[in-house]
GROMACS .gro file of C-alpha atoms in nm:
model
  285
    1UNK     CA    1  -3.896  10.772   9.082
    2UNK     CA    2  -3.638  10.551   8.906
    3UNK     CA    3  -3.270  10.612   8.824
    4UNK     CA    4  -3.056  10.399   8.594
    5UNK     CA    5  -2.676  10.390   8.583
    6UNK     CA    6  -2.403  10.208   8.391
    7UNK     CA    7  -2.113  10.106   8.616
    8UNK     CA    8  -1.771  10.234   8.506
    9UNK     CA    9  -1.552  10.100   8.787
   10UNK     CA   10  -1.557   9.794   9.019
   11UNK     CA   11  -1.686   9.916   9.359
   12UNK     CA   12  -1.945   9.803   9.611
   13UNK     CA   13  -2.302   9.909   9.546
   14UNK     CA   14  -2.297  10.122   9.861
   15UNK     CA   15  -1.987  10.311   9.743
   16UNK     CA   16  -2.144  10.351   9.399
   17UNK     CA   17  -2.457  10.506   9.551
   18UNK     CA   18  -2.249  10.753   9.750
   19UNK     CA   19  -2.061  10.842   9.429
   20UNK     CA   20  -2.397  10.924   9.269
   21UNK     CA   21  -2.470  11.159   9.563
   22UNK     CA   22  -2.734  10.946   9.732
   23UNK     CA   23  -2.743  11.051  10.096
   24UNK     CA   24  -2.711  10.806  10.384
   25UNK     CA   25  -3.074  10.881  10.481
   26UNK     CA   26  -3.198  10.811  10.127
   27UNK     CA   27  -3.004  10.485  10.102
   28UNK     CA   28  -3.154  10.373  10.432
   29UNK     CA   29  -3.504  10.458  10.303
   30UNK     CA   30  -3.441  10.268   9.978
   31UNK     CA   31  -3.342   9.957  10.175
   32UNK     CA   32  -3.666   9.979  10.372
   33UNK     CA   33  -3.918  10.055  10.099
   34UNK     CA   34  -3.743  10.093   9.764
   35UNK     CA   35  -3.536   9.869   9.541
   36UNK     CA   36  -3.175   9.822   9.431
   37UNK     CA   37  -3.137   9.615   9.115
   38UNK     CA   38  -2.815   9.509   8.945
   39UNK     CA   39  -2.874   9.363   8.599
   40UNK     CA   40  -3.243   9.329   8.693
   41UNK     CA   41  -3.164   9.129   9.010
   42UNK     CA   42  -3.224   9.267   9.363
   43UNK     CA   43  -2.899   9.321   9.553
   44UNK     CA   44  -2.789   9.456   9.889
   45UNK     CA   45  -2.555   9.753   9.927
   46UNK     CA   46  -2.271   9.509  10.003
   47UNK     CA   47  -2.284   9.367   9.650
   48UNK     CA   48  -1.961   9.405   9.449
   49UNK     CA   49  -2.025   9.572   9.114
   50UNK     CA   50  -1.840   9.499   8.790
   51UNK     CA   51  -1.769   9.728   8.498
   52UNK     CA   52  -2.066   9.730   8.264
   53UNK     CA   53  -2.325   9.638   8.526
   54UNK     CA   54  -2.659   9.816   8.501
   55UNK     CA   55  -2.782   9.959   8.832
   56UNK     CA   56  -3.146  10.057   8.880
   57UNK     CA   57  -3.248  10.254   9.189
   58UNK     CA   58  -3.616  10.281   9.275
   59UNK     CA   59  -3.687  10.547   9.535
   60UNK     CA   60  -3.943  10.465   9.803
   61UNK     CA   61  -4.280  10.633   9.783
   62UNK     CA   62  -4.284  10.931  10.017
   63UNK     CA   63  -4.585  10.986  10.239
   64UNK     CA   64  -4.669  11.346  10.333
   65UNK     CA   65  -4.715  11.448  10.694
   66UNK     CA   66  -5.069  11.425  10.820
   67UNK     CA   67  -5.041  11.792  10.918
   68UNK     CA   68  -5.029  11.893  10.551
   69UNK     CA   69  -5.365  11.966  10.391
   70UNK     CA   70  -5.353  11.986  10.009
   71UNK     CA   71  -5.439  12.342   9.900
   72UNK     CA   72  -5.604  12.327   9.558
   73UNK     CA   73  -5.519  12.660   9.396
   74UNK     CA   74  -5.356  12.714   9.053
   75UNK     CA   75  -4.979  12.755   9.054
   76UNK     CA   76  -4.782  13.009   8.851
   77UNK     CA   77  -4.542  12.752   8.702
   78UNK     CA   78  -4.222  12.881   8.540
   79UNK     CA   79  -4.049  12.544   8.483
   80UNK     CA   80  -4.123  12.178   8.541
   81UNK     CA   81  -3.962  11.843   8.465
   82UNK     CA   82  -3.963  11.497   8.623
   83UNK     CA   83  -3.752  11.612   8.916
   84UNK     CA   84  -3.812  11.984   8.977
   85UNK     CA   85  -4.094  12.235   8.987
   86UNK     CA   86  -4.017  12.608   8.979
   87UNK     CA   87  -4.297  12.852   9.057
   88UNK     CA   88  -4.362  13.220   9.107
   89UNK     CA   89  -4.486  13.273   9.465
   90UNK     CA   90  -4.705  13.568   9.553
   91UNK     CA   91  -4.656  13.763   9.874
   92UNK     CA   92  -4.880  13.689  10.173
   93UNK     CA   93  -4.804  13.315  10.145
   94UNK     CA   94  -4.570  13.098  10.351
   95UNK     CA   95  -4.345  12.852  10.171
   96UNK     CA   96  -4.422  12.599  10.444
   97UNK     CA   97  -4.664  12.576  10.739
   98UNK     CA   98  -4.594  12.786  11.046
   99UNK     CA   99  -4.761  12.825  11.384
  100UNK     CA  100  -4.926  13.150  11.276
  101UNK     CA  101  -5.021  13.021  10.929
  102UNK     CA  102  -5.055  12.641  10.951
  103UNK     CA  103  -5.225  12.592  10.614
  104UNK     CA  104  -5.257  12.722  10.255
  105UNK     CA  105  -4.877  12.725  10.228
  106UNK     CA  106  -4.691  12.682   9.900
  107UNK     CA  107  -4.593  12.327  10.002
  108UNK     CA  108  -4.960  12.236  10.046
  109UNK     CA  109  -5.045  12.404   9.715
  110UNK     CA  110  -4.778  12.202   9.533
  111UNK     CA  111  -4.888  11.886   9.718
  112UNK     CA  112  -5.239  11.927   9.573
  113UNK     CA  113  -5.088  11.982   9.227
  114UNK     CA  114  -4.876  11.668   9.254
  115UNK     CA  115  -5.175  11.465   9.371
  116UNK     CA  116  -5.379  11.582   9.071
  117UNK     CA  117  -5.101  11.468   8.838
  118UNK     CA  118  -5.036  11.137   9.021
  119UNK     CA  119  -4.682  11.240   9.113
  120UNK     CA  120  -4.527  10.978   9.345
  121UNK     CA  121  -4.316  11.210   9.561
  122UNK     CA  122  -4.384  11.501   9.793
  123UNK     CA  123  -4.262  11.861   9.758
  124UNK     CA  124  -3.941  11.976   9.925
  125UNK     CA  125  -3.859  12.348   9.922
  126UNK     CA  126  -3.508  12.415   9.784
  127UNK     CA  127  -3.504  12.797   9.785
  128UNK     CA  128  -3.723  12.943  10.057
  129UNK     CA  129  -3.869  13.294  10.058
  130UNK     CA  130  -4.019  13.491  10.346
  131UNK     CA  131  -4.398  13.503  10.362
  132UNK     CA  132  -4.406  13.861  10.232
  133UNK     CA  133  -4.137  13.821   9.965
  134UNK     CA  134  -4.262  13.726   9.621
  135UNK     CA  135  -4.090  13.557   9.330
  136UNK     CA  136  -3.918  13.236   9.228
  137UNK     CA  137  -3.918  12.928   9.450
  138UNK     CA  138  -3.748  12.601   9.348
  139UNK     CA  139  -3.918  12.281   9.468
  140UNK     CA  140  -3.776  11.929   9.450
  141UNK     CA  141  -4.022  11.646   9.387
  142UNK     CA  142  -3.841  11.399   9.613
  143UNK     CA  143  -3.606  11.392   9.912
  144UNK     CA  144  -3.322  11.268   9.691
  145UNK     CA  145  -3.353  11.555   9.441
  146UNK     CA  146  -3.368  11.797   9.732
  147UNK     CA  147  -3.039  11.652   9.855
  148UNK     CA  148  -2.883  11.682   9.508
  149UNK     CA  149  -2.992  12.046   9.484
  150UNK     CA  150  -2.816  12.112   9.816
  151UNK     CA  151  -2.485  12.003   9.660
  152UNK     CA  152  -2.490  12.256   9.373
  153UNK     CA  153  -2.450  12.632   9.349
  154UNK     CA  154  -2.767  12.831   9.281
  155UNK     CA  155  -2.738  13.194   9.173
  156UNK     CA  156  -3.036  13.398   9.293
  157UNK     CA  157  -3.101  13.751   9.171
  158UNK     CA  158  -3.354  13.973   9.341
  159UNK     CA  159  -3.528  14.303   9.264
  160UNK     CA  160  -3.640  14.553   9.523
  161UNK     CA  161  -3.766  14.909   9.552
  162UNK     CA  162  -3.591  15.107   9.820
  163UNK     CA  163  -3.644  15.452   9.963
  164UNK     CA  164  -3.419  15.726   9.828
  165UNK     CA  165  -3.214  15.768   9.512
  166UNK     CA  166  -2.927  15.532   9.427
  167UNK     CA  167  -2.741  15.584   9.100
  168UNK     CA  168  -2.424  15.374   9.130
  169UNK     CA  169  -2.371  14.999   9.186
  170UNK     CA  170  -2.259  14.908   9.534
  171UNK     CA  171  -2.145  14.638   9.774
  172UNK     CA  172  -2.272  14.602  10.130
  173UNK     CA  173  -2.039  14.386  10.336
  174UNK     CA  174  -2.159  14.390  10.696
  175UNK     CA  175  -2.212  14.106  10.947
  176UNK     CA  176  -2.568  14.027  11.053
  177UNK     CA  177  -2.689  13.902  11.392
  178UNK     CA  178  -3.021  13.839  11.565
  179UNK     CA  179  -3.153  14.146  11.746
  180UNK     CA  180  -3.099  14.103  12.120
  181UNK     CA  181  -3.463  14.187  12.197
  182UNK     CA  182  -3.637  14.003  11.912
  183UNK     CA  183  -3.660  13.649  11.776
  184UNK     CA  184  -3.749  13.785  11.431
  185UNK     CA  185  -3.554  14.103  11.371
  186UNK     CA  186  -3.191  14.106  11.254
  187UNK     CA  187  -2.931  14.384  11.280
  188UNK     CA  188  -2.587  14.471  11.149
  189UNK     CA  189  -2.350  14.376  11.431
  190UNK     CA  190  -1.981  14.305  11.474
  191UNK     CA  191  -2.090  13.991  11.660
  192UNK     CA  192  -2.290  13.867  11.361
  193UNK     CA  193  -2.214  13.634  11.073
  194UNK     CA  194  -2.040  13.755  10.759
  195UNK     CA  195  -2.283  13.885  10.495
  196UNK     CA  196  -2.228  14.038  10.152
  197UNK     CA  197  -2.484  14.196   9.919
  198UNK     CA  198  -2.425  14.339   9.570
  199UNK     CA  199  -2.672  14.578   9.407
  200UNK     CA  200  -2.723  14.761   9.079
  201UNK     CA  201  -2.973  15.049   9.040
  202UNK     CA  202  -3.203  14.983   8.742
  203UNK     CA  203  -3.441  15.278   8.749
  204UNK     CA  204  -3.536  15.557   8.987
  205UNK     CA  205  -3.752  15.861   9.034
  206UNK     CA  206  -3.707  16.154   9.268
  207UNK     CA  207  -3.792  15.945   9.577
  208UNK     CA  208  -3.733  15.575   9.513
  209UNK     CA  209  -3.495  15.334   9.335
  210UNK     CA  210  -3.552  14.995   9.176
  211UNK     CA  211  -3.243  14.777   9.230
  212UNK     CA  212  -3.122  14.440   9.112
  213UNK     CA  213  -2.958  14.251   9.397
  214UNK     CA  214  -2.731  13.950   9.429
  215UNK     CA  215  -2.659  13.776   9.757
  216UNK     CA  216  -2.311  13.638   9.812
  217UNK     CA  217  -2.430  13.493  10.144
  218UNK     CA  218  -2.773  13.383  10.262
  219UNK     CA  219  -2.846  13.541  10.600
  220UNK     CA  220  -3.200  13.583  10.727
  221UNK     CA  221  -3.352  13.914  10.605
  222UNK     CA  222  -3.015  14.001  10.451
  223UNK     CA  223  -3.138  14.237  10.177
  224UNK     CA  224  -3.377  14.414  10.412
  225UNK     CA  225  -3.117  14.457  10.687
  226UNK     CA  226  -2.840  14.571  10.452
  227UNK     CA  227  -3.053  14.826  10.270
  228UNK     CA  228  -3.169  14.968  10.604
  229UNK     CA  229  -2.806  14.988  10.712
  230UNK     CA  230  -2.712  15.210  10.416
  231UNK     CA  231  -3.012  15.435  10.478
  232UNK     CA  232  -3.234  15.301  10.199
  233UNK     CA  233  -3.493  15.067  10.358
  234UNK     CA  234  -3.725  14.877  10.129
  235UNK     CA  235  -4.062  15.030  10.054
  236UNK     CA  236  -4.338  14.863  10.256
  237UNK     CA  237  -4.097  14.699  10.500
  238UNK     CA  238  -4.271  14.760  10.834
  239UNK     CA  239  -3.996  14.579  11.026
  240UNK     CA  240  -3.692  14.760  10.891
  241UNK     CA  241  -3.840  15.073  10.736
  242UNK     CA  242  -4.168  15.259  10.749
  243UNK     CA  243  -4.531  15.158  10.708
  244UNK     CA  244  -4.647  15.250  10.357
  245UNK     CA  245  -5.007  15.369  10.312
  246UNK     CA  246  -5.068  15.126  10.025
  247UNK     CA  247  -4.795  14.857  10.021
  248UNK     CA  248  -4.814  14.660  10.343
  249UNK     CA  249  -4.521  14.426  10.270
  250UNK     CA  250  -4.168  14.483  10.146
  251UNK     CA  251  -4.137  14.538   9.769
  252UNK     CA  252  -3.890  14.256   9.717
  253UNK     CA  253  -3.894  13.959   9.482
  254UNK     CA  254  -3.665  13.680   9.367
  255UNK     CA  255  -3.650  13.762   8.996
  256UNK     CA  256  -3.405  13.507   8.851
  257UNK     CA  257  -3.236  13.177   8.938
  258UNK     CA  258  -2.949  13.009   8.754
  259UNK     CA  259  -2.808  12.663   8.823
  260UNK     CA  260  -2.676  12.349   8.656
  261UNK     CA  261  -2.942  12.078   8.675
  262UNK     CA  262  -2.810  11.793   8.895
  263UNK     CA  263  -2.964  11.527   8.669
  264UNK     CA  264  -2.945  11.662   8.313
  265UNK     CA  265  -2.624  11.863   8.378
  266UNK     CA  266  -2.768  12.145   8.165
  267UNK     CA  267  -2.780  12.508   8.278
  268UNK     CA  268  -3.124  12.624   8.385
  269UNK     CA  269  -3.201  12.997   8.386
  270UNK     CA  270  -3.548  13.100   8.504
  271UNK     CA  271  -3.684  13.454   8.520
  272UNK     CA  272  -4.016  13.588   8.641
  273UNK     CA  273  -4.237  13.683   8.351
  274UNK     CA  274  -4.406  13.990   8.497
  275UNK     CA  275  -4.204  14.307   8.573
  276UNK     CA  276  -4.429  14.400   8.867
  277UNK     CA  277  -4.178  14.622   9.043
  278UNK     CA  278  -4.106  14.832   8.733
  279UNK     CA  279  -4.477  14.908   8.709
  280UNK     CA  280  -4.501  14.976   9.082
  281UNK     CA  281  -4.208  15.221   9.072
  282UNK     CA  282  -4.391  15.423   8.811
  283UNK     CA  283  -4.684  15.466   9.050
  284UNK     CA  284  -4.474  15.570   9.349
  285UNK     CA  285  -4.416  15.935   9.418
   0.00000   0.00000   0.00000
């Protein structure tokens, strides 16, 4: 992956790279196995730049971990460019390998896709979803783009089906902590970290409500914990609600993401194409 810049002020190359949001780790990797060119001549980071210089940065080729096994299965791609890949993840799939599910993760699926298309980088998950949460996942095609994505604000909007009838928008502002007797479960606790969830009912029947949800913070299991706290656990959420006879995982998806692209500086707004939860609500009674 190559980046080109025109120098606007006289600084050292190292300072210039920091100004372009290259991380210290990335700069170190470039020095080892990449290239820094100023006016087509290799230079070190100590080089003093002049106004009008042309800087070319060639990122090193990233080598995936030997623990990753490419998983060749078609992706549901919502957006792709040279730097980012945005996909719709199904439930029952990890974003990355875990001890319980070491393979067939989304990362390994994207790795196979990138290999097929001779992409030089490796996938880095930007917005992670739980194994049983479906919807939009943003993936950076290199470590540097992943770093750039960490410096911007990403608006994420979710949809969920909860138990009970909600008719008015609401705000849930309750701290969340790890359950004292579980490494997985979270609870509302005064000893927890600040958490804020906004929701808007979209549609309901006599027993359930489909809501649109926005997170103001990003705590583990935040939507699930907060909806349980207000007495409306998500349908299918065995951990925070009740076991459903048909839906074995929580009916929750990331439905929309909005951000300003760190390279193009244009706003990107991605929505899932299929309104699965609307259709599911119609079948619930």
